[in-house]
Short mmCIF file of C-alpha atoms and ligand atoms in Angstrom, two decimals:
data_model
loop_
_atom_site.label_atom_id
_atom_site.label_comp_id
_atom_site.label_asym_id
_atom_site.label_seq_id
_atom_site.Cartn_x
_atom_site.Cartn_y
_atom_site.Cartn_z
CA MET P 1 98.90 97.94 114.45
CA ALA P 2 98.34 99.40 111.42
CA ARG P 3 99.52 103.50 111.26
CA PRO P 4 96.95 105.60 112.09
CA GLU P 5 96.93 107.50 108.47
CA ILE P 6 96.35 104.43 106.56
CA THR P 7 92.71 102.83 105.86
CA PRO P 8 92.28 99.40 105.01
CA LEU P 9 89.71 98.86 101.83
CA ASP P 10 87.99 96.41 102.01
CA GLU P 11 87.62 93.60 99.03
CA GLU P 12 84.29 96.54 97.06
CA GLN P 13 86.73 99.58 97.86
CA ARG P 14 89.65 97.60 96.13
CA GLU P 15 87.63 96.65 93.00
CA ARG P 16 86.37 100.56 92.75
CA VAL P 17 90.16 101.39 92.75
CA ARG P 18 90.31 99.25 89.76
CA ARG P 19 87.37 100.58 88.31
CA VAL P 20 89.21 104.25 88.45
CA LEU P 21 93.04 102.69 87.04
CA ARG P 22 90.66 101.67 84.16
CA ARG P 23 89.16 104.60 83.66
CA ARG P 24 92.49 107.25 83.31
CA ARG P 25 94.20 103.80 81.88
CA VAL P 26 96.16 103.93 84.09
CA ALA P 27 100.01 102.02 82.91
CA CYS P 28 102.60 99.83 85.04
CA PRO P 29 105.03 101.59 84.81
CA SER P 30 108.11 98.40 84.26
CA CYS P 31 105.68 96.91 81.73
CA GLY P 32 102.81 98.54 81.02
CA ASN P 33 99.90 96.77 81.80
CA ARG P 34 97.11 98.18 82.19
CA ARG P 35 94.41 96.18 83.13
CA ARG P 36 95.28 93.61 86.36
CA TRP P 37 95.86 95.12 89.22
CA ALA P 38 95.86 94.17 92.76
CA GLY P 39 94.16 96.97 95.47
CA GLY P 40 96.04 97.97 98.99
CA ASP P 41 95.60 100.28 101.05
CA ALA P 42 94.76 103.86 100.84
CA LEU P 43 97.36 106.66 102.52
CA HIS P 44 95.37 109.61 103.45
CA LEU P 45 97.33 112.49 101.78
CA GLY P 46 94.95 115.72 102.95
CA PHE P 47 94.05 117.61 100.89
CA LEU P 48 95.18 118.37 97.25
CA PHE P 49 94.35 120.38 94.43
CA LEU P 50 94.19 117.04 91.05
CA ASP P 51 93.07 118.00 88.26
CA GLU P 52 92.63 121.18 86.31
CA ASP P 53 88.81 120.62 85.49
CA GLU P 54 88.19 119.83 89.49
CA ASP P 55 86.67 123.36 91.02
CA GLU P 56 87.42 122.59 94.20
CA ASP P 57 89.98 120.65 95.90
CA GLU P 58 89.28 116.96 97.75
CA ASP P 59 90.64 115.36 100.26
CA ALA P 60 92.81 112.90 98.16
CA TYR P 61 94.76 109.39 99.13
CA MET P 62 97.46 107.07 98.06
CA ILE P 63 95.48 104.17 97.30
CA ALA P 64 98.74 101.58 96.94
CA VAL P 65 98.76 99.32 93.61
CA THR P 66 100.22 96.25 92.05
CA CYS P 67 100.40 95.39 89.44
CA ARG P 68 99.49 91.22 88.78
CA ARG P 69 100.92 90.73 85.49
CA ARG P 70 103.10 87.93 86.27
CA GLY P 71 107.29 88.37 85.83
CA CYS P 72 107.04 92.55 86.23
CA PRO P 73 110.27 93.21 87.37
CA ARG P 74 108.92 96.08 90.28
CA ALA P 75 105.01 95.25 90.87
CA ARG P 76 104.61 98.50 93.44
CA THR P 77 102.98 101.57 92.26
CA GLY P 78 100.56 103.99 93.92
CA VAL P 79 97.81 106.27 92.24
CA ILE P 80 95.98 109.29 93.91
CA VAL P 81 92.99 109.03 93.83
CA HIS P 82 89.64 111.51 95.33
CA ARG P 83 88.18 110.06 98.14
CA ALA P 84 84.63 110.06 96.35
CA ASP P 85 86.56 108.19 94.09
CA VAL P 86 86.75 104.94 96.17
CA LEU P 87 85.61 105.21 100.46
CA GLU P 88 82.23 107.38 99.18
CA PRO P 89 79.60 104.48 98.39
ZN1 ZN F 101 103.71 95.99 85.82
#
């Protein structure tokens, strides 16, 4: 059984995670890959102030992501997203 604060993502939500990673040009801290990611589950963080250009706090999640580049020495990392980026239509 999953821990209660973990939200499993479906395939569409994982694709939205990959879109967020591409839009932000997130690079793997180990190998620099920017394009090939696998999205994992979401960990609820609560309300965080994320960006200077945001007017209000929003519910935030840490998404576990895995770099898909072959041979990446440390493929697992995470990205913080707003709830609306991934979990809402
Ligand atoms: Zn990597």
